[in-house]
GROMACS .gro file of C-alpha atoms in nm:
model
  289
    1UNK     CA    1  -0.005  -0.325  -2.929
    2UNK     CA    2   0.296  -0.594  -3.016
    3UNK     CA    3   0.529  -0.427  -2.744
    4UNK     CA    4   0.282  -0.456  -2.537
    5UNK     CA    5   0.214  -0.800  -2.572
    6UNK     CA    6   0.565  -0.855  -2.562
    7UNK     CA    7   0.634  -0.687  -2.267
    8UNK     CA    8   0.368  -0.859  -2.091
    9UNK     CA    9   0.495  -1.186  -2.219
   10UNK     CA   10   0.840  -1.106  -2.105
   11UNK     CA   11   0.716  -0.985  -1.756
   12UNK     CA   12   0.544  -1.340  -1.741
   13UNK     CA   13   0.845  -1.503  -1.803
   14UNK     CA   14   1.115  -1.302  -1.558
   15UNK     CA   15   0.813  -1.448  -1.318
   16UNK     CA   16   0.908  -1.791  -1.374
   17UNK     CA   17   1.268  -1.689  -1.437
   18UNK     CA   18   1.388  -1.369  -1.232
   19UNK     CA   19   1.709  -1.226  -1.325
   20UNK     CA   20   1.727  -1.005  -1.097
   21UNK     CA   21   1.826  -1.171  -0.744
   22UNK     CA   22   1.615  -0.901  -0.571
   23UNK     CA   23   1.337  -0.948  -0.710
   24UNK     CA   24   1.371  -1.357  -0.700
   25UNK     CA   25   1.386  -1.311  -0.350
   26UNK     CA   26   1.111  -1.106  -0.288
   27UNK     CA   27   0.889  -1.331  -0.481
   28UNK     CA   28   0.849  -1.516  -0.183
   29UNK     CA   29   0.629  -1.310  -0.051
   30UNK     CA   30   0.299  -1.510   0.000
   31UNK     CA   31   0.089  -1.432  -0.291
   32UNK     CA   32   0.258  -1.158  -0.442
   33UNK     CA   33   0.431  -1.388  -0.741
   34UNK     CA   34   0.073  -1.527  -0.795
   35UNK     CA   35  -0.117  -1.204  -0.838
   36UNK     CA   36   0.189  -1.000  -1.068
   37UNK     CA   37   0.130  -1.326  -1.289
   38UNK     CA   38  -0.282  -1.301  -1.257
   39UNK     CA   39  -0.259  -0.932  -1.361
   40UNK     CA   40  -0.014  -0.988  -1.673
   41UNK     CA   41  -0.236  -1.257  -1.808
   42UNK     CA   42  -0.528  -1.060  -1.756
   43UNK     CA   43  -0.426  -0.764  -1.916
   44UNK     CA   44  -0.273  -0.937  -2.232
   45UNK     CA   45  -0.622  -1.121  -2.259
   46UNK     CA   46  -0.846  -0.811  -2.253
   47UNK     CA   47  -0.579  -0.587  -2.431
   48UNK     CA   48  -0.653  -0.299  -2.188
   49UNK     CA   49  -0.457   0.027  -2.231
   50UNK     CA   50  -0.603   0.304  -2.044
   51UNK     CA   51  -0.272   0.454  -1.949
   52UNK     CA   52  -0.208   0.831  -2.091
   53UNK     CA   53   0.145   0.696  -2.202
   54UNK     CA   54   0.078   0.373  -2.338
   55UNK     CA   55   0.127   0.122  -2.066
   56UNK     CA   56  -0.052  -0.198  -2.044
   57UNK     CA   57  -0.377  -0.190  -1.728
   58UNK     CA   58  -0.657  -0.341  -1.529
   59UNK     CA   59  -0.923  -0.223  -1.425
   60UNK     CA   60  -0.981  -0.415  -1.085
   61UNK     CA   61  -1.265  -0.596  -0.921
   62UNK     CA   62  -1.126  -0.723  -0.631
   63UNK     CA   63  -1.399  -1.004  -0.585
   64UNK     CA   64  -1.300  -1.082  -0.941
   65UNK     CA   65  -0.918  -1.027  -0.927
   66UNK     CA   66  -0.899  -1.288  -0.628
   67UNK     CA   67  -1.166  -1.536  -0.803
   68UNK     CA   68  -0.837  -1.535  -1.036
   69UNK     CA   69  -0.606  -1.652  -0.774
   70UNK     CA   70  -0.446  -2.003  -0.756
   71UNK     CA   71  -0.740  -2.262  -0.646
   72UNK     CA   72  -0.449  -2.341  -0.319
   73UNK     CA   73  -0.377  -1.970  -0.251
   74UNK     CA   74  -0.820  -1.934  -0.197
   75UNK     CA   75  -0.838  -2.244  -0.008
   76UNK     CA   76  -0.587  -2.090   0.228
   77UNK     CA   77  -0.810  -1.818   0.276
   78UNK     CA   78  -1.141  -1.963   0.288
   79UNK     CA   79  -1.233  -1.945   0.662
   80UNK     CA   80  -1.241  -1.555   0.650
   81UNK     CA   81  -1.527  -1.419   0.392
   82UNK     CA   82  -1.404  -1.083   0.419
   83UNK     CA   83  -1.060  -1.174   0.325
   84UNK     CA   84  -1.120  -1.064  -0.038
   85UNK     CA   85  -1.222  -0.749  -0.013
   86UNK     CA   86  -1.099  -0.643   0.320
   87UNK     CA   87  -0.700  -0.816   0.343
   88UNK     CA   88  -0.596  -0.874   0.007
   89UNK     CA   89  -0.584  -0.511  -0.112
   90UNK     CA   90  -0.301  -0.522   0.061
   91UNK     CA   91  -0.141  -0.718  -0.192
   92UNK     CA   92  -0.206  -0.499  -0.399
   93UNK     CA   93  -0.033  -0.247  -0.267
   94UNK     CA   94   0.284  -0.436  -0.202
   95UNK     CA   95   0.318  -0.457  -0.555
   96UNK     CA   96   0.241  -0.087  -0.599
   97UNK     CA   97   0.489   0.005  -0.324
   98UNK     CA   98   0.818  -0.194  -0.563
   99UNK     CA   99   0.679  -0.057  -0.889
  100UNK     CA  100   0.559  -0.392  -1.050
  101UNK     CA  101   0.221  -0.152  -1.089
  102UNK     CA  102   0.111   0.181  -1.070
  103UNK     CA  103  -0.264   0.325  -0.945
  104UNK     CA  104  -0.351   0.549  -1.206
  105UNK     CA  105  -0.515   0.878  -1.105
  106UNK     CA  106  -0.784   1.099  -1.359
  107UNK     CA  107  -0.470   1.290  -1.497
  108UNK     CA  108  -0.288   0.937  -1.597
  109UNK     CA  109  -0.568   0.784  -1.803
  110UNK     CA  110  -0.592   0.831  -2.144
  111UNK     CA  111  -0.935   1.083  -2.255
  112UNK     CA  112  -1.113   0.797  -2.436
  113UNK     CA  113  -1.072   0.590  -2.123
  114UNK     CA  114  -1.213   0.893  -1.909
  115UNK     CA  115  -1.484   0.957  -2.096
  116UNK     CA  116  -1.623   0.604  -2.116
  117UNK     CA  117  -1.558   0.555  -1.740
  118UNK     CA  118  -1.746   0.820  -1.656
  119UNK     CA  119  -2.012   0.739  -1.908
  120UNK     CA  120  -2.035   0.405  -1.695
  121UNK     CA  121  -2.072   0.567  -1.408
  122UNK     CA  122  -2.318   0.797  -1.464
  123UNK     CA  123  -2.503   0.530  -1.636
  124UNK     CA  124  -2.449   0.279  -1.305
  125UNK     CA  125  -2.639   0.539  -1.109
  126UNK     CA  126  -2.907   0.627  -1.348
  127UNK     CA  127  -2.798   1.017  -1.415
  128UNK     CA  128  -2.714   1.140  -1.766
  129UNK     CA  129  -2.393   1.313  -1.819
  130UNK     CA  130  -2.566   1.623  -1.670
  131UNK     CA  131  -2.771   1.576  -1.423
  132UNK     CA  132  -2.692   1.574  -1.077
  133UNK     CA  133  -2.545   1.264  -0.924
  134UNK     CA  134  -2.602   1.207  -0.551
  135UNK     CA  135  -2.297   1.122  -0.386
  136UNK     CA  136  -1.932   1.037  -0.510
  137UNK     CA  137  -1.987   0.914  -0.816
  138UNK     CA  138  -1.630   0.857  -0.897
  139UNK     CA  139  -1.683   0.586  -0.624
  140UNK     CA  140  -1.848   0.394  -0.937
  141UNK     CA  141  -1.531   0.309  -1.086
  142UNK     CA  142  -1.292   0.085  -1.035
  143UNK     CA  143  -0.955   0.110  -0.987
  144UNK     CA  144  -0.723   0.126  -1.296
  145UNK     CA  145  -0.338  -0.014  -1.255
  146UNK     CA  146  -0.087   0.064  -1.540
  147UNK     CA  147   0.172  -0.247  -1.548
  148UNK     CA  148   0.529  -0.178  -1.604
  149UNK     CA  149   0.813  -0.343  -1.745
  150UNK     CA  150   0.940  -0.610  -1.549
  151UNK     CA  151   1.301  -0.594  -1.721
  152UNK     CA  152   1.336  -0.222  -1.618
  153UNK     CA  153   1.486  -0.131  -1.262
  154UNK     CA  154   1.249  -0.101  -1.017
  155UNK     CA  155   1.202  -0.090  -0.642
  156UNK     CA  156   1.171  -0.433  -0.535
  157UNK     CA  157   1.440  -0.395  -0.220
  158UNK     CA  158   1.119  -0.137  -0.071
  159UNK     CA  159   0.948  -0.505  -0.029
  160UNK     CA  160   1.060  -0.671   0.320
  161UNK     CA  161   1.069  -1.051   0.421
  162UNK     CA  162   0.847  -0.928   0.725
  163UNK     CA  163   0.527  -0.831   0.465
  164UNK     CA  164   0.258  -1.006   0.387
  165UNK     CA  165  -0.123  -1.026   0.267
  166UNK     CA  166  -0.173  -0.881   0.624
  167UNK     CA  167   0.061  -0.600   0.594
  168UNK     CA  168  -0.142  -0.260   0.603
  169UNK     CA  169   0.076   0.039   0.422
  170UNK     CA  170  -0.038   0.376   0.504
  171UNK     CA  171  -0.027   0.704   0.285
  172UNK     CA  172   0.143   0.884   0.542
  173UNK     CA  173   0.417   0.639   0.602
  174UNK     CA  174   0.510   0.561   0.288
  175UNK     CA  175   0.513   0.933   0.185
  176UNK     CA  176   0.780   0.952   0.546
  177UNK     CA  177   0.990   0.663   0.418
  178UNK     CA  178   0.971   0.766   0.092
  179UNK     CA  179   0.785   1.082  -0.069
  180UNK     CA  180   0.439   1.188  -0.187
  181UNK     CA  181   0.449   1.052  -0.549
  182UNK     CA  182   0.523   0.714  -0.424
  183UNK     CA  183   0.237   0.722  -0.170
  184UNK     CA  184   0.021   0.873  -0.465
  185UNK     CA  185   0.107   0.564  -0.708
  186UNK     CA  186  -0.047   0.337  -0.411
  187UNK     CA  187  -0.332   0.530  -0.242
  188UNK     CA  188  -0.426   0.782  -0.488
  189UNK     CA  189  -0.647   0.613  -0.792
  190UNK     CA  190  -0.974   0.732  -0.941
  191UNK     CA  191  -1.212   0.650  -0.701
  192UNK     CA  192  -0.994   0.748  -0.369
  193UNK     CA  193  -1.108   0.934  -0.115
  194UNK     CA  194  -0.966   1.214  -0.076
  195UNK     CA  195  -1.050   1.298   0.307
  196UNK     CA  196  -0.861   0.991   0.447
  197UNK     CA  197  -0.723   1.110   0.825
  198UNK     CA  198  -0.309   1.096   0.737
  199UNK     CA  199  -0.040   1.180   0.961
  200UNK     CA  200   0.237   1.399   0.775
  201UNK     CA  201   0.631   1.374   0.730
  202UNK     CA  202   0.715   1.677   0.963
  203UNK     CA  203   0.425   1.559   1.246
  204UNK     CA  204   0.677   1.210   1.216
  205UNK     CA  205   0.996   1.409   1.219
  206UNK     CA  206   0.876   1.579   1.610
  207UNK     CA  207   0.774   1.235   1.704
  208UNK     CA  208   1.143   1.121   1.644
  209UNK     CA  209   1.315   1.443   1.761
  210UNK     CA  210   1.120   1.399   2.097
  211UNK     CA  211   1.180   1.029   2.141
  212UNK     CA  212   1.544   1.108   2.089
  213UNK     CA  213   1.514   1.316   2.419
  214UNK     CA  214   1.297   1.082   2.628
  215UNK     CA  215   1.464   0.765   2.492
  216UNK     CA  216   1.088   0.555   2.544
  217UNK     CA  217   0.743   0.654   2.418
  218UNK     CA  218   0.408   0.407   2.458
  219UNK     CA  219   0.151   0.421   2.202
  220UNK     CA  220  -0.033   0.684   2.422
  221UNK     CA  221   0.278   0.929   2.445
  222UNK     CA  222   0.287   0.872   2.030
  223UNK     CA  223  -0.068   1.014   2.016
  224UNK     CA  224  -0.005   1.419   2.000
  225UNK     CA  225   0.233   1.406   1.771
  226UNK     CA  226   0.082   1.192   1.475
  227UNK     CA  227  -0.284   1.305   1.568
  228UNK     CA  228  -0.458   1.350   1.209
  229UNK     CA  229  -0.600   1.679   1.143
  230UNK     CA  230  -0.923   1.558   0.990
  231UNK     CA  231  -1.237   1.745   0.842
  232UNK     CA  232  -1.474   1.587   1.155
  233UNK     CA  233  -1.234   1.699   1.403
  234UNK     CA  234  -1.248   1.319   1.622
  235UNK     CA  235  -0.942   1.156   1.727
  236UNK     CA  236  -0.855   0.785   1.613
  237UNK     CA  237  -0.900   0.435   1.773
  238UNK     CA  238  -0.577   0.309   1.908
  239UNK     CA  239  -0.596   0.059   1.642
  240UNK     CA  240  -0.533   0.368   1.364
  241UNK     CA  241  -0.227   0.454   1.561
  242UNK     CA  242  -0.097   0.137   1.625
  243UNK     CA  243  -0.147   0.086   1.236
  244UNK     CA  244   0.050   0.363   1.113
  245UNK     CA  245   0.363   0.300   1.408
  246UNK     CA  246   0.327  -0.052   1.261
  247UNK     CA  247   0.386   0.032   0.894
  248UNK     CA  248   0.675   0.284   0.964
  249UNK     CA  249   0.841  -0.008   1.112
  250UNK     CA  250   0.785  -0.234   0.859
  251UNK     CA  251   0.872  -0.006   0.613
  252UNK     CA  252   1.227   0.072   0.787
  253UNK     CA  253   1.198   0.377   0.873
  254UNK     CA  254   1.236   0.331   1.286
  255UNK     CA  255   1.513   0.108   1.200
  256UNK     CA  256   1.701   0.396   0.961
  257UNK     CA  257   1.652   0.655   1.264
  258UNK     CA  258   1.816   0.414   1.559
  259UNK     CA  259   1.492   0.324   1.628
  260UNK     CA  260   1.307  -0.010   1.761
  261UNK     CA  261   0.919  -0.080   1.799
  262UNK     CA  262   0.894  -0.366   2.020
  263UNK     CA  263   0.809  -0.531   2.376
  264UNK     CA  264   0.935  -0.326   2.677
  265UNK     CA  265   1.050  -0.635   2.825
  266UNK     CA  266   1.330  -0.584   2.570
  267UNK     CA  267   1.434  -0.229   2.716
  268UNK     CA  268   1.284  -0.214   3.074
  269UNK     CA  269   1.604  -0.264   3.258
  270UNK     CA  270   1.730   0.033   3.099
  271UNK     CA  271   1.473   0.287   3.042
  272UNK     CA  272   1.136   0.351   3.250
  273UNK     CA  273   0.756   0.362   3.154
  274UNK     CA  274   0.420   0.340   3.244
  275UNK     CA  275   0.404  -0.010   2.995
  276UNK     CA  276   0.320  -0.355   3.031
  277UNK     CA  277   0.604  -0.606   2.975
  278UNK     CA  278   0.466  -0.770   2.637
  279UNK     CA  279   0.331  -0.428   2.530
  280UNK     CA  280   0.470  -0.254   2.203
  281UNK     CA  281   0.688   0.071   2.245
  282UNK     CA  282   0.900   0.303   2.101
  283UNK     CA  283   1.280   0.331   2.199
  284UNK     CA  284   1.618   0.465   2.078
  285UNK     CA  285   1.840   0.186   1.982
  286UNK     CA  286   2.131   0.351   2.171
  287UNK     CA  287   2.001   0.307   2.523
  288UNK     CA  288   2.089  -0.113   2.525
  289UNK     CA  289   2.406  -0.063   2.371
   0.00000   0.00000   0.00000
C-alpha cells in the first residue's frame, strides 16, 4: 500500500514536473494533463487496487469522473449536455492508447474484486447469484483502469498534436497501427461489448495494396475493403467509415505507408475521380512528387 501511494504521489508530481520531454509535450493535449491528475488523486483517496498484479485503479463513472474535472475545463464544455458521456471517453482513451492507464478485462482483476463486482451487479438488477439475469449483466459494472507508473517508459510519442477530446480511436485501427493487446488495453474492459462491427489488419493491408495500384480512392471506393463482417449482416453509415479512415490517419498509419487523407483539390491535377474538390480522399503520396 506505501508504494502505491508513493507511486501515485510521484506520478502527481512528474505531472507538474515532466522529465521526460515527450511526455511534457504531449501534456498539451486539451484535457489530458487534467484528467491523468483527476485519476491519481482519486485513486490514492479511495485506495483502490483491483488489479491482479497490484497496480493502483478506478473504477469509472464517467458522469462522476468529469464532475471531477477543472471548474474551467466544464465551463468549456457546457453548451453540449452530452459531452460527458458521449465525447470525453475519448479522453480516456488517449491516455489508454500512451500507457498512462490500462482497461482492465475479467482476467486482470484481482478474485476478491470479481466477486464483489459481480455481487453488485447481480444485486443492481435484483437476481441472486443464481438466478437468471435478463440481459448483459456485465453491462452493470463499470469500467476498472489499472494506473501505471509514470517514471517507467511508456508510449507517450503514440499521442499526436492533432488529438483531442474529439478524437475517436477505433479497435481496429489501433490494433493496424499497432497490435491486438494494445487495442485490448483501450476497448476491451469488463463491461465491453463484444459484438462491436471492426474492420481487421489484413482487410486494411488490401485497402493499401489496391490504392497503391489506383493511386486515388473516395470514401465509397474504401467501402469493400474495410466492410465489417458483423453478426446482423447490415452495412455501416458513411459516418462509421469515415470514422475509422479518420483514426488511421490520425494515428499515422496513412502517413507510414506514403499515404495522405485529404481534399482532392490537393491531388486533382494529378490523379482523376469521381470527388468533389473539398471532399476527403485517399491518395499515394508519390503521385505530387
Amino acid at each position: 500500500m506505501n508504494y502505491t501511494i508513493e507511486m501515485l504521489d510521484n506520478n502527481l508530481e512528474l505531472l507538474k514536473h515532466p522529465t521526460n520531454k515527450v511526455m511534457r509535450n504531449k501534456m498539451n493535449i486539451p484535457g489530458l494533463k487534467a484528467l491523468l491528475k483527476v485519476i491519481n488523486k482519486v485513486s490514492k483517496s479511495t485506495g483502490e487496487c483491483e488489479a491482479l498484479d497490484g497496480r493502483p485503479t478506478i473504477a469509472v463513472n464517467m458522469d462522476v469522473l468529469y464532475n471531477l474535472m477543472p471548474a474551467s475545463y466544464q465551463k468549456k464544455h457546457a453548451d453540449n449536455p452530452t459531452f460527458p458521456t458521449k465525447t470525453f471517453p475519448n479522453l480516456l482513451r488517449l491516455a489508454s492508447l500512451c500507457g498512462a492507464i490500462q482497461l482492465l478485462d475479467w482476467t486482470q482483476i484481482s478474485k476478491t474484486a470479481r466477486d464483489a463486482r459481480y455481487k453488485l451487479a447481480m444485486d443492481s438488477m435484483g437476481k441472486c447469484k443464481n438466478g437468471k439475469a435478463t440481459g448483459h449483466w456485465y453491462m452493470q459494472f463499470k469500467n476498472v483502469y489499472a494506473i501505471n507508473d509514470f517514471s517507467q517508459p511508456l508510449h507517450w510519442e503514440r499521442l499526436s498534436y492533432r488529438m483531442n477530446e474529439r478524437t475517436k480511436l477505433t479497435y481496429g485501427a489501433v490494433a493496424t497501427m499497432y497490435d491486438l493487446e494494445v487495442a485490448s488495453d483501450i476497448f476491451t474492459g469488463v463491461n465491453s461489448d463484444h459484438a462491436v462491427a471492426t474492420m481487421t489488419e489484413n482487410q486494411v493491408g488490401k485497402l493499401v495494396t489496391k490504392l497503391s495500384k489506383v493511386k486515388v480512392m473516395t470514401l465509397d471506393d474504401t467501402k469493400w475493403y474495410i466492410r465489417p463482417n458483423t453478426k446482423d449482416g447490415k452495412d455501416r453509415a458513411d459516418d462509421w467509415y469515415a470514422t475509422q479512415l479518420n483514426c488511421l490517419d490520425i494515428l499515422g498509419y496513412f502517413k507510414a505507408n506514403g499515404i495522405a487523407y485529404d481534399m482532392y483539390c490537393k491531388v486533382s491535377d494529378y490523379v482523376e475521380c469521381d470527388a468533389k474538390p473539398n471532399q476527403r480522399v485517399l491518395y499515394m503520396l508519390d503521385v505530387v512528387k
